[in-house]
PDB file of C-alpha atoms and ligand atoms in Angstrom:
ATOM      1  CA  MET A 100      30.523 -17.709 -21.505  1.00 42.00           C
ATOM      2  CA  SER A 101      29.426 -14.721 -19.532  1.00 44.00           C
ATOM      3  CA  SER A 102      26.540 -15.017 -17.135  1.00 46.00           C
ATOM      4  CA  VAL A 103      23.712 -12.568 -17.370  1.00 53.00           C
ATOM      5  CA  SER A 104      21.974 -11.783 -14.032  1.00 52.00           C
ATOM      6  CA  SER A 105      18.482 -10.504 -14.250  1.00 60.00           C
ATOM      7  CA  ALA A 106      15.821  -9.517 -11.665  1.00 60.00           C
ATOM      8  CA  PRO A 107      13.481 -12.359 -10.758  1.00 62.00           C
ATOM      9  CA  ALA A 108      10.441 -12.295 -12.972  1.00 77.00           C
ATOM     10  CA  VAL A 109       7.318 -11.068 -11.120  1.00 88.00           C
ATOM     11  CA  LYS A 110       4.065 -12.787 -11.932  1.00 95.00           C
ATOM     12  CA  ARG A 111       1.633  -9.958 -12.659  1.00 97.00           C
ATOM     13  CA  VAL A 112      -1.977 -10.012 -11.582  1.00 98.00           C
ATOM     14  CA  SER A 113      -4.096 -10.386 -14.750  1.00 98.00           C
ATOM     15  CA  VAL A 114      -7.601  -9.541 -15.710  1.00 98.00           C
ATOM     16  CA  ARG A 115      -8.399 -13.300 -15.782  1.00 98.00           C
ATOM     17  CA  ASP A 116      -7.061 -13.638 -12.167  1.00 98.00           C
ATOM     18  CA  ILE A 117      -9.405 -10.933 -11.066  1.00 98.00           C
ATOM     19  CA  ARG A 118     -12.427 -12.317 -12.892  1.00 98.00           C
ATOM     20  CA  ALA A 119     -11.765 -15.755 -11.402  1.00 98.00           C
ATOM     21  CA  ARG A 120     -12.336 -14.367  -7.936  1.00 98.00           C
ATOM     22  CA  LYS A 121     -15.938 -13.586  -8.515  1.00 98.00           C
ATOM     23  CA  GLY A 122     -18.108 -15.007  -5.765  1.00 96.00           C
ATOM     24  CA  THR A 123     -15.157 -16.436  -3.845  1.00 97.00           C
ATOM     25  CA  SER A 124     -14.030 -15.489  -0.294  1.00 97.00           C
ATOM     26  CA  ASP A 125     -10.797 -14.234  -1.814  1.00 98.00           C
ATOM     27  CA  LYS A 126     -11.682 -10.543  -1.732  1.00 98.00           C
ATOM     28  CA  ILE A 127     -10.053  -8.227  -4.348  1.00 98.00           C
ATOM     29  CA  VAL A 128      -8.036  -5.408  -2.740  1.00 98.00           C
ATOM     30  CA  VAL A 129      -7.789  -2.126  -4.698  1.00 99.00           C
ATOM     31  CA  VAL A 130      -6.216   1.233  -3.851  1.00 98.00           C
ATOM     32  CA  THR A 131      -5.394   4.241  -5.812  1.00 98.00           C
ATOM     33  CA  ALA A 132      -1.834   5.139  -6.817  1.00 98.00           C
ATOM     34  CA  TYR A 133      -0.944   8.240  -8.749  1.00 98.00           C
ATOM     35  CA  ASP A 134       2.894   8.019  -8.986  1.00 98.00           C
ATOM     36  CA  ALA A 135       5.873   5.743  -8.897  1.00 98.00           C
ATOM     37  CA  LEU A 136       6.608   6.225  -5.146  1.00 98.00           C
ATOM     38  CA  PHE A 137       3.263   5.199  -3.822  1.00 98.00           C
ATOM     39  CA  GLY A 138       2.817   2.776  -6.743  1.00 98.00           C
ATOM     40  CA  ARG A 139       5.810   0.809  -5.420  1.00 98.00           C
ATOM     41  CA  LEU A 140       4.672   0.951  -1.826  1.00 98.00           C
ATOM     42  CA  VAL A 141       1.138  -0.346  -2.551  1.00 98.00           C
ATOM     43  CA  ASP A 142       2.562  -2.992  -4.799  1.00 98.00           C
ATOM     44  CA  GLU A 143       4.938  -4.135  -2.123  1.00 98.00           C
ATOM     45  CA  ALA A 144       1.933  -4.193   0.328  1.00 98.00           C
ATOM     46  CA  GLY A 145       0.323  -6.745  -1.913  1.00 98.00           C
ATOM     47  CA  VAL A 146      -2.725  -5.066  -3.457  1.00 98.00           C
ATOM     48  CA  ASP A 147      -4.338  -6.835  -6.396  1.00 98.00           C
ATOM     49  CA  ILE A 148      -5.194  -3.680  -8.353  1.00 99.00           C
ATOM     50  CA  ALA A 149      -3.621  -0.219  -8.345  1.00 99.00           C
ATOM     51  CA  LEU A 150      -6.032   2.308  -9.709  1.00 99.00           C
ATOM     52  CA  VAL A 151      -4.797   5.529 -11.166  1.00 99.00           C
ATOM     53  CA  GLY A 152      -8.025   7.372 -10.276  1.00 98.00           C
ATOM     54  CA  ASP A 153      -9.037  10.694 -11.688  1.00 98.00           C
ATOM     55  CA  SER A 154      -9.472  11.510  -7.977  1.00 98.00           C
ATOM     56  CA  VAL A 155      -5.851  12.629  -8.459  1.00 98.00           C
ATOM     57  CA  GLY A 156      -7.432  15.862  -9.623  1.00 98.00           C
ATOM     58  CA  THR A 157      -9.320  16.617  -6.411  1.00 97.00           C
ATOM     59  CA  VAL A 158      -7.023  14.842  -3.907  1.00 97.00           C
ATOM     60  CA  LEU A 159      -3.588  15.932  -5.172  1.00 97.00           C
ATOM     61  CA  ALA A 160      -4.102  18.837  -7.662  1.00 97.00           C
ATOM     62  CA  GLY A 161      -6.720  20.712  -5.546  1.00 97.00           C
ATOM     63  CA  TYR A 162      -9.445  20.829  -8.268  1.00 97.00           C
ATOM     64  CA  GLU A 163     -12.986  21.295  -7.143  1.00 95.00           C
ATOM     65  CA  SER A 164     -14.055  18.145  -9.145  1.00 96.00           C
ATOM     66  CA  THR A 165     -12.636  15.427 -11.379  1.00 97.00           C
ATOM     67  CA  ILE A 166     -14.274  17.110 -14.422  1.00 97.00           C
ATOM     68  CA  SER A 167     -11.124  19.304 -14.757  1.00 97.00           C
ATOM     69  CA  VAL A 168      -8.813  16.355 -15.165  1.00 98.00           C
ATOM     70  CA  THR A 169      -7.352  15.863 -18.668  1.00 98.00           C
ATOM     71  CA  LEU A 170      -6.259  12.902 -20.697  1.00 98.00           C
ATOM     72  CA  ASP A 171      -2.673  14.163 -20.762  1.00 98.00           C
ATOM     73  CA  GLN A 172      -2.702  14.466 -16.975  1.00 98.00           C
ATOM     74  CA  MET A 173      -3.991  10.915 -16.539  1.00 98.00           C
ATOM     75  CA  ILE A 174      -1.300   9.681 -18.981  1.00 98.00           C
ATOM     76  CA  TYR A 175       1.416  11.441 -16.966  1.00 98.00           C
ATOM     77  CA  HIS A 176       0.229   9.906 -13.668  1.00 98.00           C
ATOM     78  CA  ALA A 177      -0.447   6.425 -15.093  1.00 98.00           C
ATOM     79  CA  ALA A 178       3.051   6.250 -16.721  1.00 98.00           C
ATOM     80  CA  ALA A 179       4.538   7.307 -13.386  1.00 98.00           C
ATOM     81  CA  ALA A 180       2.556   4.703 -11.468  1.00 98.00           C
ATOM     82  CA  ARG A 181       3.571   2.022 -13.966  1.00 98.00           C
ATOM     83  CA  ARG A 182       7.255   2.667 -13.010  1.00 98.00           C
ATOM     84  CA  GLY A 183       6.370   1.707  -9.430  1.00 98.00           C
ATOM     85  CA  VAL A 184       3.751  -0.979  -9.877  1.00 98.00           C
ATOM     86  CA  LYS A 185       5.382  -4.244 -10.999  1.00 98.00           C
ATOM     87  CA  ARG A 186       2.892  -6.907  -9.877  1.00 98.00           C
ATOM     88  CA  ALA A 187      -0.630  -5.479  -9.355  1.00 98.00           C
ATOM     89  CA  LEU A 188      -3.002  -4.982 -12.235  1.00 98.00           C
ATOM     90  CA  LEU A 189      -2.782  -1.321 -13.223  1.00 98.00           C
ATOM     91  CA  VAL A 190      -6.113   0.350 -14.068  1.00 98.00           C
ATOM     92  CA  VAL A 191      -6.492   3.916 -15.321  1.00 98.00           C
ATOM     93  CA  ASP A 192      -9.554   6.162 -15.043  1.00 98.00           C
ATOM     94  CA  MET A 193     -10.593   7.776 -18.329  1.00 98.00           C
ATOM     95  CA  PRO A 194     -11.366  11.398 -17.746  1.00 98.00           C
ATOM     96  CA  PHE A 195     -14.681  13.213 -18.375  1.00 97.00           C
ATOM     97  CA  LEU A 196     -15.765  13.200 -22.068  1.00 97.00           C
ATOM     98  CA  THR A 197     -12.875  11.068 -23.383  1.00 98.00           C
ATOM     99  CA  TYR A 198     -15.065   8.072 -24.012  1.00 98.00           C
ATOM    100  CA  GLN A 199     -18.733   9.179 -24.295  1.00 96.00           C
ATOM    101  CA  VAL A 200     -18.715  11.184 -27.492  1.00 97.00           C
ATOM    102  CA  SER A 201     -18.159   8.327 -29.841  1.00 98.00           C
ATOM    103  CA  ALA A 202     -16.902   4.786 -29.795  1.00 98.00           C
ATOM    104  CA  GLU A 203     -14.034   5.743 -32.176  1.00 98.00           C
ATOM    105  CA  GLN A 204     -12.928   8.457 -29.828  1.00 98.00           C
ATOM    106  CA  ALA A 205     -13.128   6.060 -26.908  1.00 98.00           C
ATOM    107  CA  VAL A 206     -10.938   3.499 -28.723  1.00 98.00           C
ATOM    108  CA  THR A 207      -8.393   6.211 -29.779  1.00 98.00           C
ATOM    109  CA  ASN A 208      -8.181   7.704 -26.273  1.00 98.00           C
ATOM    110  CA  CYS A 209      -8.064   4.432 -24.378  1.00 98.00           C
ATOM    111  CA  GLY A 210      -5.531   3.029 -26.849  1.00 98.00           C
ATOM    112  CA  ARG A 211      -3.278   6.068 -26.180  1.00 98.00           C
ATOM    113  CA  VAL A 212      -3.512   5.356 -22.437  1.00 98.00           C
ATOM    114  CA  LEU A 213      -2.500   1.733 -22.811  1.00 98.00           C
ATOM    115  CA  GLN A 214       0.255   2.487 -25.414  1.00 98.00           C
ATOM    116  CA  GLU A 215       1.780   5.500 -23.591  1.00 98.00           C
ATOM    117  CA  THR A 216       1.681   4.197 -20.032  1.00 98.00           C
ATOM    118  CA  GLY A 217       1.888   0.366 -20.059  1.00 98.00           C
ATOM    119  CA  ALA A 218      -1.245   0.131 -17.975  1.00 98.00           C
ATOM    120  CA  GLU A 219      -3.476  -2.931 -18.612  1.00 98.00           C
ATOM    121  CA  VAL A 220      -7.051  -1.668 -18.100  1.00 98.00           C
ATOM    122  CA  VAL A 221      -9.185   1.412 -18.379  1.00 98.00           C
ATOM    123  CA  LYS A 222     -12.111   2.390 -16.101  1.00 98.00           C
ATOM    124  CA  LEU A 223     -15.177   4.225 -17.401  1.00 98.00           C
ATOM    125  CA  GLU A 224     -18.002   5.828 -15.402  1.00 98.00           C
ATOM    126  CA  GLY A 225     -21.663   5.153 -16.096  1.00 98.00           C
ATOM    127  CA  GLY A 226     -23.814   2.438 -17.543  1.00 97.00           C
ATOM    128  CA  GLY A 227     -26.017   4.215 -20.075  1.00 97.00           C
ATOM    129  CA  PRO A 228     -25.966   3.637 -23.863  1.00 97.00           C
ATOM    130  CA  GLU A 229     -23.038   5.923 -24.699  1.00 96.00           C
ATOM    131  CA  VAL A 230     -20.886   4.102 -22.182  1.00 98.00           C
ATOM    132  CA  THR A 231     -21.895   0.610 -23.031  1.00 98.00           C
ATOM    133  CA  ARG A 232     -21.315   1.346 -26.719  1.00 98.00           C
ATOM    134  CA  ALA A 233     -17.756   2.453 -25.789  1.00 98.00           C
ATOM    135  CA  VAL A 234     -17.209  -0.683 -23.670  1.00 98.00           C
ATOM    136  CA  ARG A 235     -18.286  -2.911 -26.500  1.00 98.00           C
ATOM    137  CA  ALA A 236     -15.948  -1.127 -28.955  1.00 98.00           C
ATOM    138  CA  LEU A 237     -13.022  -1.295 -26.482  1.00 98.00           C
ATOM    139  CA  THR A 238     -13.384  -4.921 -25.525  1.00 98.00           C
ATOM    140  CA  SER A 239     -13.791  -5.882 -29.227  1.00 98.00           C
ATOM    141  CA  VAL A 240     -10.261  -4.493 -29.886  1.00 98.00           C
ATOM    142  CA  GLY A 241      -8.889  -6.145 -26.788  1.00 98.00           C
ATOM    143  CA  ILE A 242      -8.875  -3.308 -24.250  1.00 98.00           C
ATOM    144  CA  PRO A 243     -10.084  -4.559 -20.916  1.00 98.00           C
ATOM    145  CA  VAL A 244     -12.631  -2.333 -19.214  1.00 98.00           C
ATOM    146  CA  MET A 245     -13.694  -1.880 -15.577  1.00 98.00           C
ATOM    147  CA  GLY A 246     -17.010  -0.160 -15.164  1.00 98.00           C
ATOM    148  CA  HIS A 247     -18.123   2.301 -12.433  1.00 98.00           C
ATOM    149  CA  LEU A 248     -21.684   2.706 -11.235  1.00 98.00           C
ATOM    150  CA  GLY A 249     -23.589   4.337  -8.445  1.00 98.00           C
ATOM    151  CA  TYR A 250     -22.094   7.688  -7.482  1.00 97.00           C
ATOM    152  CA  THR A 251     -19.942   8.576 -10.506  1.00 97.00           C
ATOM    153  CA  PRO A 252     -17.902  11.716  -9.593  1.00 95.00           C
ATOM    154  CA  GLN A 253     -17.660  12.951 -13.196  1.00 96.00           C
ATOM    155  CA  SER A 254     -21.481  13.412 -13.092  1.00 94.00           C
ATOM    156  CA  GLU A 255     -21.529  15.222  -9.694  1.00 93.00           C
ATOM    157  CA  ASN A 256     -23.195  18.260 -11.209  1.00 93.00           C
ATOM    158  CA  ALA A 257     -26.184  16.082 -12.169  1.00 91.00           C
ATOM    159  CA  LEU A 258     -26.176  13.665  -9.217  1.00 93.00           C
ATOM    160  CA  GLY A 259     -25.313  16.011  -6.323  1.00 87.00           C
ATOM    161  CA  ARG A 260     -21.939  15.922  -4.585  1.00 90.00           C
ATOM    162  CA  HIS A 261     -21.156  12.633  -2.701  1.00 92.00           C
ATOM    163  CA  ARG A 262     -24.847  11.605  -2.715  1.00 93.00           C
ATOM    164  CA  VAL A 263     -25.708   7.975  -2.048  1.00 96.00           C
ATOM    165  CA  GLN A 264     -27.309   6.490  -5.184  1.00 95.00           C
ATOM    166  CA  GLY A 265     -29.883   3.693  -5.700  1.00 94.00           C
ATOM    167  CA  ARG A 266     -31.919   4.440  -2.553  1.00 96.00           C
ATOM    168  CA  ASP A 267     -35.316   3.799  -4.097  1.00 96.00           C
ATOM    169  CA  ASP A 268     -36.590   0.735  -5.933  1.00 97.00           C
ATOM    170  CA  ARG A 269     -36.526   2.360  -9.329  1.00 97.00           C
ATOM    171  CA  ALA A 270     -33.000   3.634  -8.977  1.00 97.00           C
ATOM    172  CA  ALA A 271     -31.845   0.301  -7.590  1.00 98.00           C
ATOM    173  CA  ALA A 272     -33.424  -1.490 -10.630  1.00 98.00           C
ATOM    174  CA  THR A 273     -31.617   0.928 -12.969  1.00 98.00           C
ATOM    175  CA  LEU A 274     -28.266   0.175 -11.219  1.00 98.00           C
ATOM    176  CA  ARG A 275     -28.861  -3.553 -11.699  1.00 98.00           C
ATOM    177  CA  ASP A 276     -29.743  -3.051 -15.335  1.00 98.00           C
ATOM    178  CA  HIS A 277     -26.643  -0.936 -15.966  1.00 98.00           C
ATOM    179  CA  ALA A 278     -24.441  -3.523 -14.227  1.00 98.00           C
ATOM    180  CA  ARG A 279     -25.909  -6.249 -16.498  1.00 98.00           C
ATOM    181  CA  ALA A 280     -25.442  -4.032 -19.574  1.00 98.00           C
ATOM    182  CA  LEU A 281     -21.816  -3.394 -18.712  1.00 98.00           C
ATOM    183  CA  GLU A 282     -21.221  -7.146 -18.293  1.00 98.00           C
ATOM    184  CA  ASP A 283     -22.964  -7.848 -21.585  1.00 98.00           C
ATOM    185  CA  ALA A 284     -20.794  -5.232 -23.350  1.00 98.00           C
ATOM    186  CA  GLY A 285     -17.651  -7.022 -22.114  1.00 98.00           C
ATOM    187  CA  ALA A 286     -16.565  -5.239 -18.867  1.00 98.00           C
ATOM    188  CA  PHE A 287     -14.716  -7.601 -16.655  1.00 98.00           C
ATOM    189  CA  SER A 288     -15.513  -5.905 -13.334  1.00 98.00           C
ATOM    190  CA  VAL A 289     -17.358  -2.976 -11.957  1.00 98.00           C
ATOM    191  CA  VAL A 290     -16.895  -0.423  -9.178  1.00 98.00           C
ATOM    192  CA  LEU A 291     -20.013   0.337  -7.104  1.00 98.00           C
ATOM    193  CA  GLU A 292     -19.673   3.639  -5.303  1.00 98.00           C
ATOM    194  CA  LEU A 293     -21.924   5.048  -2.567  1.00 98.00           C
ATOM    195  CA  ILE A 294     -24.899   2.741  -2.770  1.00 98.00           C
ATOM    196  CA  PRO A 295     -26.777   1.014   0.086  1.00 98.00           C
ATOM    197  CA  ALA A 296     -25.200  -2.291   1.104  1.00 98.00           C
ATOM    198  CA  ALA A 297     -28.359  -4.217   0.341  1.00 98.00           C
ATOM    199  CA  VAL A 298     -28.455  -2.825  -3.237  1.00 98.00           C
ATOM    200  CA  ALA A 299     -24.800  -3.558  -3.746  1.00 98.00           C
ATOM    201  CA  ALA A 300     -25.427  -7.092  -2.551  1.00 98.00           C
ATOM    202  CA  ASP A 301     -28.272  -7.452  -5.057  1.00 98.00           C
ATOM    203  CA  VAL A 302     -26.227  -6.083  -7.929  1.00 98.00           C
ATOM    204  CA  THR A 303     -23.272  -8.379  -7.014  1.00 98.00           C
ATOM    205  CA  ALA A 304     -25.613 -11.363  -7.111  1.00 98.00           C
ATOM    206  CA  ALA A 305     -27.099 -10.319 -10.388  1.00 98.00           C
ATOM    207  CA  ILE A 306     -23.849 -10.289 -12.469  1.00 98.00           C
ATOM    208  CA  SER A 307     -21.043 -12.772 -13.058  1.00 98.00           C
ATOM    209  CA  ILE A 308     -18.232 -10.250 -13.000  1.00 98.00           C
ATOM    210  CA  PRO A 309     -16.604  -9.020  -9.764  1.00 98.00           C
ATOM    211  CA  THR A 310     -17.937  -5.848  -8.039  1.00 98.00           C
ATOM    212  CA  ILE A 311     -15.529  -3.577  -6.179  1.00 98.00           C
ATOM    213  CA  GLY A 312     -17.246  -1.475  -3.570  1.00 98.00           C
ATOM    214  CA  ILE A 313     -16.445   1.949  -2.073  1.00 98.00           C
ATOM    215  CA  GLY A 314     -19.211   2.939   0.392  1.00 98.00           C
ATOM    216  CA  ALA A 315     -21.195  -0.003  -0.880  1.00 98.00           C
ATOM    217  CA  GLY A 316     -21.006  -2.484   2.021  1.00 98.00           C
ATOM    218  CA  ALA A 317     -19.311  -5.862   2.534  1.00 98.00           C
ATOM    219  CA  ALA A 318     -21.081  -8.047  -0.080  1.00 98.00           C
ATOM    220  CA  CYS A 319     -18.988  -6.838  -3.023  1.00 98.00           C
ATOM    221  CA  ASP A 320     -16.274  -9.072  -4.348  1.00 98.00           C
ATOM    222  CA  GLY A 321     -13.605  -6.498  -3.472  1.00 98.00           C
ATOM    223  CA  GLN A 322     -13.041  -3.046  -1.984  1.00 98.00           C
ATOM    224  CA  VAL A 323     -11.389   0.111  -3.180  1.00 98.00           C
ATOM    225  CA  LEU A 324     -10.169   3.135  -1.197  1.00 98.00           C
ATOM    226  CA  VAL A 325      -8.382   6.326  -2.235  1.00 98.00           C
ATOM    227  CA  LEU A 326      -4.918   5.933  -0.808  1.00 98.00           C
ATOM    228  CA  PRO A 327      -4.486   9.434   0.802  1.00 98.00           C
ATOM    229  CA  ASP A 328      -7.856   8.864   2.480  1.00 98.00           C
ATOM    230  CA  LEU A 329      -6.918   5.442   3.842  1.00 98.00           C
ATOM    231  CA  LEU A 330      -3.564   6.861   5.065  1.00 98.00           C
ATOM    232  CA  GLY A 331      -5.220   9.884   6.777  1.00 98.00           C
ATOM    233  CA  LEU A 332      -3.223  12.171   4.605  1.00 97.00           C
ATOM    234  CA  ASN A 333      -6.411  13.762   3.234  1.00 94.00           C
ATOM    235  CA  ASP A 334      -7.687  14.560   6.650  1.00 93.00           C
ATOM    236  CA  GLN A 335     -10.386  17.015   5.566  1.00 92.00           C
ATOM    237  CA  PHE A 336     -12.341  14.245   3.863  1.00 93.00           C
ATOM    238  CA  THR A 337     -14.465  12.331   6.425  1.00 94.00           C
ATOM    239  CA  PRO A 338     -17.225  10.250   4.772  1.00 96.00           C
ATOM    240  CA  LYS A 339     -19.023   7.587   6.768  1.00 96.00           C
ATOM    241  CA  PHE A 340     -17.636   4.692   4.740  1.00 97.00           C
ATOM    242  CA  LEU A 341     -13.954   5.635   5.169  1.00 98.00           C
ATOM    243  CA  LYS A 342     -11.825   3.762   7.643  1.00 98.00           C
ATOM    244  CA  ARG A 343      -8.431   5.383   8.219  1.00 98.00           C
ATOM    245  CA  TYR A 344      -5.441   3.065   8.765  1.00 98.00           C
ATOM    246  CA  ALA A 345      -2.934   5.777   9.627  1.00 98.00           C
ATOM    247  CA  THR A 346      -2.846   9.477  10.611  1.00 97.00           C
ATOM    248  CA  LEU A 347      -0.146  10.648   8.213  1.00 98.00           C
ATOM    249  CA  ALA A 348      -1.400  14.247   8.004  1.00 98.00           C
ATOM    250  CA  ASP A 349      -0.434  14.656  11.657  1.00 98.00           C
ATOM    251  CA  ASP A 350       2.904  12.921  11.064  1.00 98.00           C
ATOM    252  CA  VAL A 351       3.679  15.222   8.089  1.00 98.00           C
ATOM    253  CA  ARG A 352       2.777  18.389  10.020  1.00 98.00           C
ATOM    254  CA  ASN A 353       4.776  17.257  13.080  1.00 98.00           C
ATOM    255  CA  ALA A 354       7.810  16.163  11.086  1.00 98.00           C
ATOM    256  CA  VAL A 355       7.959  19.391   9.115  1.00 98.00           C
ATOM    257  CA  ARG A 356       7.388  21.480  12.226  1.00 98.00           C
ATOM    258  CA  GLN A 357      10.297  19.686  14.018  1.00 98.00           C
ATOM    259  CA  TYR A 358      12.572  20.171  10.956  1.00 98.00           C
ATOM    260  CA  GLY A 359      11.682  23.913  10.977  1.00 98.00           C
ATOM    261  CA  GLU A 360      12.525  24.196  14.709  1.00 98.00           C
ATOM    262  CA  ASP A 361      15.835  22.400  14.210  1.00 98.00           C
ATOM    263  CA  VAL A 362      16.821  24.662  11.303  1.00 98.00           C
ATOM    264  CA  ARG A 363      15.831  27.790  13.170  1.00 98.00           C
ATOM    265  CA  GLY A 364      17.517  26.592  16.324  1.00 98.00           C
ATOM    266  CA  GLY A 365      20.800  25.703  14.618  1.00 98.00           C
ATOM    267  CA  ARG A 366      20.355  21.987  15.423  1.00 98.00           C
ATOM    268  CA  TYR A 367      20.146  20.890  11.793  1.00 98.00           C
ATOM    269  CA  PRO A 368      22.480  20.119  10.063  1.00 98.00           C
ATOM    270  CA  ASP A 369      24.779  18.972  12.860  1.00 98.00           C
ATOM    271  CA  ASP A 370      28.146  17.260  12.458  1.00 98.00           C
ATOM    272  CA  ASP A 371      26.517  13.866  11.844  1.00 98.00           C
ATOM    273  CA  HIS A 372      24.682  15.271   8.836  1.00 98.00           C
ATOM    274  CA  SER A 373      27.625  17.341   7.357  1.00 98.00           C
ATOM    275  CA  PHE A 374      30.590  16.440   5.227  1.00 98.00           C
TER     276      PHE A 374
HETATM  277  O1  LIG B 102     -11.015   8.221  -9.032  1.00 71.46           O
HETATM  278  C1  LIG B 102     -11.041   7.330  -8.109  1.00 71.46           C
HETATM  279  O2  LIG B 102     -10.188   7.267  -7.245  1.00 71.46           O
HETATM  280  C2  LIG B 102     -12.050   6.325  -8.233  1.00 71.46           C
HETATM  281  C3  LIG B 102     -12.305   5.455  -6.971  1.00 71.46           C
HETATM  282  C4  LIG B 102     -12.907   6.194  -5.920  1.00 71.46           C
HETATM  283  C5  LIG B 102     -13.110   4.244  -7.380  1.00 71.46           C
HETATM  284  O3  LIG B 102     -12.744   6.232  -9.163  1.00 71.46           O
END
């Protein structure tokens, strides 16, 4: 009998695992990943969720805003990330106007994302009636949804670019209502972006699904950062909430400069790097 060797099975993080961490001290760690290379690295670093954010449009593709990102582009990046991410839960941002027009369109588009990429979850921005209708339709056919409230970049033309949301009592109450509506529609978690820490704490206490903060203070059940920001690769973006854990933009510039000097100076390739 021949023996078949197979790679050890990896236990994947599930939607249920994430939900179970609501209100615990076990904080949920989320970063973006847009391709297989960085997907593998963040997975090996032990993140709980890898988010294929539509920030890929502004951070990598150089668009002015995420509004330009298309469904096909998200599918391309999510399928690439899936090839690198083996253990973390893989969440994909649905681009602008792929889920608000009708519940049918939301189900068709989100279904495509799951079928064509192997990702487990979709993320939708907003908490108004068009979005909660989509969340209800999606969850009723078994598509898990992460919500996104506060500063929602796809609405930057209406909200103002990178403006903190929920500063006054009325806006804070709306945020709380939208978070409850998303939970009620079946979302299993919600990102809170750019809102005062006290408001995020209040929203977190008001719902029984985990909140994932970005620029929303420490009371959230987890935190998310955009990977090139965290790595100091995107060094022109300097918001108050961002903590950089590396200075890779400098490393890239220095490495490429040294390579250029070696090539120009005839030091590369040398005998050690030639056949
Ligand atoms: O697109 C993205 O990267 C996001 C995060 C900032 C939450 O939505």
